[in-house]
Every structure is written in structure tokens, then in C-alpha cells.
PDB file of C-alpha atoms in Angstrom:
ATOM      1  CA  ASP L   1       0.025  -0.045  -0.047  1.00  0.00           C
ATOM      2  CA  TYR L   2       1.677   2.928  -1.227  1.00  0.00           C
ATOM      3  CA  ASN L   3      -0.457   5.516   0.889  1.00  0.00           C
ATOM      4  CA  LYS L   4       1.441   4.317   4.274  1.00  0.00           C
ATOM      5  CA  PRO L   5       5.137   5.167   5.411  1.00  0.00           C
ATOM      6  CA  ILE L   6       7.586   2.983   4.426  1.00  0.00           C
ATOM      7  CA  LEU L   7      11.067   1.847   6.082  1.00  0.00           C
ATOM      8  CA  GLY L   8      13.201  -0.653   4.576  1.00  0.00           C
ATOM      9  CA  LEU L   9      15.777  -2.379   6.870  1.00  0.00           C
ATOM     10  CA  PHE L  10      17.637  -4.891   4.758  1.00  0.00           C
ATOM     11  CA  ASN L  11      21.063  -5.462   6.714  1.00  0.00           C
ATOM     12  CA  LYS L  12      22.554  -4.967   9.932  1.00  0.00           C
ATOM     13  CA  SER L  13      24.928  -2.425   8.512  1.00  0.00           C
ATOM     14  CA  HIS L  14      25.294  -1.392   4.680  1.00  0.00           C
ATOM     15  CA  ILE L  15      23.637  -3.699   1.979  1.00  0.00           C
ATOM     16  CA  ASP L  16      26.433  -6.024   0.438  1.00  0.00           C
ATOM     17  CA  TYR L  17      28.076  -5.274  -2.810  1.00  0.00           C
ATOM     18  CA  TYR L  18      26.380  -5.549  -5.849  1.00  0.00           C
ATOM     19  CA  ILE L  19      29.032  -8.233  -6.905  1.00  0.00           C
ATOM     20  CA  ASP L  20      27.919 -10.331  -3.946  1.00  0.00           C
ATOM     21  CA  ARG L  21      24.452 -10.199  -3.861  1.00  0.00           C
ATOM     22  CA  LEU L  22      24.420 -11.321  -7.411  1.00  0.00           C
ATOM     23  CA  ASN L  23      26.480 -14.503  -6.217  1.00  0.00           C
ATOM     24  CA  ASP L  24      25.185 -15.611  -3.004  1.00  0.00           C
ATOM     25  CA  LYS L  25      21.691 -16.684  -2.497  1.00  0.00           C
ATOM     26  CA  LYS L  26      21.918 -15.933   1.376  1.00  0.00           C
ATOM     27  CA  LEU L  27      21.935 -12.139   0.023  1.00  0.00           C
ATOM     28  CA  GLU L  28      18.784 -12.548  -2.051  1.00  0.00           C
ATOM     29  CA  SER L  29      16.402 -10.510   0.526  1.00  0.00           C
ATOM     30  CA  GLN L  30      18.405  -7.474  -0.030  1.00  0.00           C
ATOM     31  CA  PRO L  31      16.833  -5.678  -2.749  1.00  0.00           C
ATOM     32  CA  SER L  32      18.404  -3.957  -5.657  1.00  0.00           C
ATOM     33  CA  LEU L  33      19.212  -0.389  -5.622  1.00  0.00           C
ATOM     34  CA  ALA L  34      16.870  -0.156  -8.859  1.00  0.00           C
ATOM     35  CA  LEU L  35      14.018  -1.937  -7.094  1.00  0.00           C
ATOM     36  CA  MET L  36      14.160   0.450  -3.954  1.00  0.00           C
ATOM     37  CA  SER L  37      14.358   3.403  -6.637  1.00  0.00           C
ATOM     38  CA  ALA L  38      11.249   2.247  -8.501  1.00  0.00           C
ATOM     39  CA  ILE L  39       9.187   1.786  -5.241  1.00  0.00           C
ATOM     40  CA  ALA L  40      10.461   5.304  -4.121  1.00  0.00           C
ATOM     41  CA  LEU L  41       9.515   6.914  -7.557  1.00  0.00           C
ATOM     42  CA  LYS L  42       5.987   5.155  -7.292  1.00  0.00           C
ATOM     43  CA  LYS L  43       5.632   6.207  -3.922  1.00  0.00           C
ATOM     44  CA  LEU L  44       6.606   9.829  -4.286  1.00  0.00           C
ATOM     45  CA  GLN L  45       4.728  10.411  -7.312  1.00  0.00           C
ATOM     46  CA  MET L  46       1.446  10.884  -5.401  1.00  0.00           C
ATOM     47  CA  ALA L  47       2.727  13.611  -3.719  1.00  0.00           C
ATOM     48  CA  LYS L  48       0.508  16.985  -4.727  1.00  0.00           C
ATOM     49  CA  LYS L  49       3.340  19.427  -4.813  1.00  0.00           C
ATOM     50  CA  GLY L  50       6.322  17.301  -6.247  1.00  0.00           C
ATOM     51  CA  PHE L  51       9.161  15.789  -4.418  1.00  0.00           C
ATOM     52  CA  VAL L  52      12.637  15.316  -4.066  1.00  0.00           C
ATOM     53  CA  LEU L  53      14.462  12.097  -4.008  1.00  0.00           C
ATOM     54  CA  GLN L  54      18.249  11.240  -3.744  1.00  0.00           C
ATOM     55  CA  ILE L  55      19.317   8.122  -4.874  1.00  0.00           C
ATOM     56  CA  GLU L  56      22.679   7.370  -3.860  1.00  0.00           C
ATOM     57  CA  ALA L  57      25.004   4.418  -4.958  1.00  0.00           C
ATOM     58  CA  GLY L  58      27.029   4.718  -1.980  1.00  0.00           C
ATOM     59  CA  ARG L  59      28.987   1.306  -2.177  1.00  0.00           C
ATOM     60  CA  ILE L  60      31.000   2.742  -5.181  1.00  0.00           C
ATOM     61  CA  ASP L  61      32.627   4.981  -2.488  1.00  0.00           C
ATOM     62  CA  HIS L  62      33.137   1.950  -0.308  1.00  0.00           C
ATOM     63  CA  VAL L  63      34.591  -0.162  -2.791  1.00  0.00           C
ATOM     64  CA  ASN L  64      36.962   2.287  -4.001  1.00  0.00           C
ATOM     65  CA  HIS L  65      38.414   2.642  -0.545  1.00  0.00           C
ATOM     66  CA  THR L  66      40.243  -0.698  -1.366  1.00  0.00           C
ATOM     67  CA  ASN L  67      40.818  -0.023  -5.036  1.00  0.00           C
ATOM     68  CA  ASP L  68      38.695  -2.777  -6.250  1.00  0.00           C
ATOM     69  CA  ALA L  69      38.483  -1.988  -9.875  1.00  0.00           C
ATOM     70  CA  PHE L  70      35.999  -4.647 -10.716  1.00  0.00           C
ATOM     71  CA  GLY L  71      33.640  -3.960  -7.584  1.00  0.00           C
ATOM     72  CA  ALA L  72      33.587  -0.455  -8.616  1.00  0.00           C
ATOM     73  CA  LEU L  73      32.464  -1.458 -12.326  1.00  0.00           C
ATOM     74  CA  MET L  74      29.894  -3.629 -10.707  1.00  0.00           C
ATOM     75  CA  GLU L  75      28.683  -1.128  -8.489  1.00  0.00           C
ATOM     76  CA  THR L  76      28.555   1.451 -11.347  1.00  0.00           C
ATOM     77  CA  ALA L  77      26.558  -1.367 -13.641  1.00  0.00           C
ATOM     78  CA  GLU L  78      23.883  -1.330 -10.491  1.00  0.00           C
ATOM     79  CA  LEU L  79      23.753   2.473 -10.434  1.00  0.00           C
ATOM     80  CA  ASP L  80      23.311   2.345 -14.692  1.00  0.00           C
ATOM     81  CA  GLN L  81      20.237   0.140 -13.797  1.00  0.00           C
ATOM     82  CA  VAL L  82      19.005   2.774 -11.471  1.00  0.00           C
ATOM     83  CA  LEU L  83      19.380   5.117 -14.180  1.00  0.00           C
ATOM     84  CA  ASP L  84      17.135   3.007 -16.410  1.00  0.00           C
ATOM     85  CA  VAL L  85      14.544   3.125 -13.841  1.00  0.00           C
ATOM     86  CA  VAL L  86      14.814   6.960 -13.609  1.00  0.00           C
ATOM     87  CA  ASP L  87      14.683   7.365 -17.492  1.00  0.00           C
ATOM     88  CA  ASP L  88      11.534   5.436 -17.491  1.00  0.00           C
ATOM     89  CA  TYR L  89      10.029   7.508 -15.204  1.00  0.00           C
ATOM     90  CA  ILE L  90      11.022  10.661 -17.289  1.00  0.00           C
ATOM     91  CA  SER L  91       9.586   9.412 -20.178  1.00  0.00           C
ATOM     92  CA  LYS L  92       6.236   9.317 -18.279  1.00  0.00           C
ATOM     93  CA  ASN L  93       6.792  12.532 -16.427  1.00  0.00           C
ATOM     94  CA  PRO L  94       8.590  15.029 -18.956  1.00  0.00           C
ATOM     95  CA  LYS L  95       8.975  18.059 -16.253  1.00  0.00           C
ATOM     96  CA  THR L  96      11.346  15.977 -14.066  1.00  0.00           C
ATOM     97  CA  LEU L  97      14.556  17.435 -13.296  1.00  0.00           C
ATOM     98  CA  VAL L  98      17.379  14.854 -12.945  1.00  0.00           C
ATOM     99  CA  ILE L  99      20.843  15.688 -11.480  1.00  0.00           C
ATOM    100  CA  VAL L 100      23.730  12.831 -11.575  1.00  0.00           C
ATOM    101  CA  THR L 101      26.944  13.540 -10.000  1.00  0.00           C
ATOM    102  CA  SER L 102      29.850  11.317  -9.148  1.00  0.00           C
ATOM    103  CA  ASP L 103      31.461  10.790  -5.448  1.00  0.00           C
ATOM    104  CA  HIS L 104      34.807  12.200  -4.356  1.00  0.00           C
ATOM    105  CA  GLY L 105      37.875  10.127  -5.617  1.00  0.00           C
ATOM    106  CA  THR L 106      38.733   7.592  -3.006  1.00  0.00           C
ATOM    107  CA  GLY L 107      42.491   6.512  -3.260  1.00  0.00           C
ATOM    108  CA  GLY L 108      42.227   6.856  -6.915  1.00  0.00           C
ATOM    109  CA  PHE L 109      43.506   3.954  -9.333  1.00  0.00           C
ATOM    110  CA  GLY L 110      47.169   4.222  -9.218  1.00  0.00           C
ATOM    111  CA  VAL L 111      50.361   2.387  -9.689  1.00  0.00           C
ATOM    112  CA  TYR L 112      52.448   2.635  -6.660  1.00  0.00           C
ATOM    113  CA  GLY L 113      56.289   2.845  -6.811  1.00  0.00           C
ATOM    114  CA  THR L 114      58.574   3.329  -9.519  1.00  0.00           C
ATOM    115  CA  GLY L 115      61.261   0.473  -9.245  1.00  0.00           C
ATOM    116  CA  PRO L 116      61.182  -3.071 -10.784  1.00  0.00           C
ATOM    117  CA  ASP L 117      60.020  -4.043  -7.037  1.00  0.00           C
ATOM    118  CA  TYR L 118      57.508  -1.401  -6.660  1.00  0.00           C
ATOM    119  CA  ASN L 119      59.404  -0.699  -3.078  1.00  0.00           C
ATOM    120  CA  ASP L 120      59.886   2.908  -3.949  1.00  0.00           C
ATOM    121  CA  SER L 121      56.558   4.878  -3.080  1.00  0.00           C
ATOM    122  CA  THR L 122      57.786   8.506  -3.438  1.00  0.00           C
ATOM    123  CA  ILE L 123      56.108   8.871  -6.894  1.00  0.00           C
ATOM    124  CA  ILE L 124      52.496   8.293  -7.081  1.00  0.00           C
ATOM    125  CA  TYR L 125      50.762   8.183 -10.465  1.00  0.00           C
ATOM    126  CA  THR L 126      46.873   8.288 -10.355  1.00  0.00           C
ATOM    127  CA  MET L 127      44.356   9.025 -12.469  1.00  0.00           C
ATOM    128  CA  PRO L 128      41.689  11.735 -11.794  1.00  0.00           C
ATOM    129  CA  MET L 129      38.703  10.122 -10.444  1.00  0.00           C
ATOM    130  CA  THR L 130      36.241  13.034 -10.187  1.00  0.00           C
ATOM    131  CA  LEU L 131      34.081  11.598 -13.075  1.00  0.00           C
ATOM    132  CA  CYS L 132      36.225   8.582 -14.048  1.00  0.00           C
ATOM    133  CA  ALA L 133      34.589   6.091 -11.674  1.00  0.00           C
ATOM    134  CA  LEU L 134      31.154   6.863 -13.390  1.00  0.00           C
ATOM    135  CA  GLY L 135      32.564   8.019 -16.434  1.00  0.00           C
ATOM    136  CA  ALA L 136      30.851   5.560 -19.069  1.00  0.00           C
ATOM    137  CA  VAL L 137      27.556   6.380 -17.179  1.00  0.00           C
ATOM    138  CA  LEU L 138      27.819   9.879 -16.700  1.00  0.00           C
ATOM    139  CA  ALA L 139      29.004  10.591 -20.746  1.00  0.00           C
ATOM    140  CA  LYS L 140      25.612   9.643 -21.988  1.00  0.00           C
ATOM    141  CA  CYS L 141      23.808  11.710 -18.832  1.00  0.00           C
ATOM    142  CA  ILE L 142      25.676  15.277 -18.724  1.00  0.00           C
ATOM    143  CA  TYR L 143      26.463  18.080 -21.210  1.00  0.00           C
ATOM    144  CA  PRO L 144      29.430  19.343 -19.966  1.00  0.00           C
ATOM    145  CA  LEU L 145      29.706  23.098 -19.497  1.00  0.00           C
ATOM    146  CA  SER L 146      33.435  23.504 -19.879  1.00  0.00           C
ATOM    147  CA  LYS L 147      36.147  21.508 -21.161  1.00  0.00           C
ATOM    148  CA  ASP L 148      38.689  20.373 -18.295  1.00  0.00           C
ATOM    149  CA  ARG L 149      41.003  17.440 -17.514  1.00  0.00           C
ATOM    150  CA  ASP L 150      37.862  14.792 -16.485  1.00  0.00           C
ATOM    151  CA  GLN L 151      36.258  15.349 -19.525  1.00  0.00           C
ATOM    152  CA  GLU L 152      39.260  14.766 -21.672  1.00  0.00           C
ATOM    153  CA  VAL L 153      39.390  11.448 -19.908  1.00  0.00           C
ATOM    154  CA  ILE L 154      35.629  10.490 -20.579  1.00  0.00           C
ATOM    155  CA  SER L 155      36.005  11.475 -24.280  1.00  0.00           C
TER     156      SER L 155
END
């Protein structure tokens, strides 16, 4: 019943990573971000004066703390599913404003050290992460207002 308040508690702490939820049957009770987004949109569209909904794929930040590239890609893939849900909503509600942003860079993907054994960590080469973590998703969702270093990475 969408007329009643909703509270979803699906884990003792954070929802597990998307890749883990895909591969562990014990985690099937945790809903996808796309499903939670669809339910939130269905509930909120009943608001007479409009609404603001913030959907955060927050596990992207967490998986980047460990520089887990595959985990970051999978979390981004889950966010892409959310964008499909939101895009479907927009097609039926064209006066909708959507803002998509990336999270801060968390460590960056990098190659540490310069020697053959990578013991010399005085020089750290990292890639800018402002948009890189979500580049493929964001590239189809935004119009750049100015050309900057991050846009060059996406292009």
C-alpha cells in the first residue's frame, strides 16, 4: 500500500556489494538499488506538490576505498540500472529534473612506486577520479559546461 509510510531495513549495516548479492543466495533478501528506486518513485509520485528524491549508489565509494576496480565497475553497473528506472519515469513525467553526480575520488586507481619491485613509493601516479569512476554512465547523462581534465578522460 503506497499510502502508508515505508521503512526498509535489509541488513545490520550496509547493503552488501552488488557483486556479492549477485553471487550469494543468502543475500537475495537485499533488494537492488533499482528496485528501491522504483518503489520510491511510485510512492513519491503521489505527492501533490512534487518531491525531491536522492538516490545514492554509496557502495561505489566504499569499494573504491580498497581500490577494487572490478567491484567499482559492478557498483557502477548497478547504478546504470537505476538510471534505466529513472529514465523510464522521466519518459512518463517529462517535467522531471534529474541531477547525476559522482562521488569524490577515494584513493584513485594508481600504480605505486617506480622500481622493479615497486618498493619506492615516493612517486605515485594516479588517474583523476572525479568523473572516471562513473565516466561511462555519466557520459551519456550530462552535457559538459566546460572542457576540463576530467572531460578529456571521458572523451
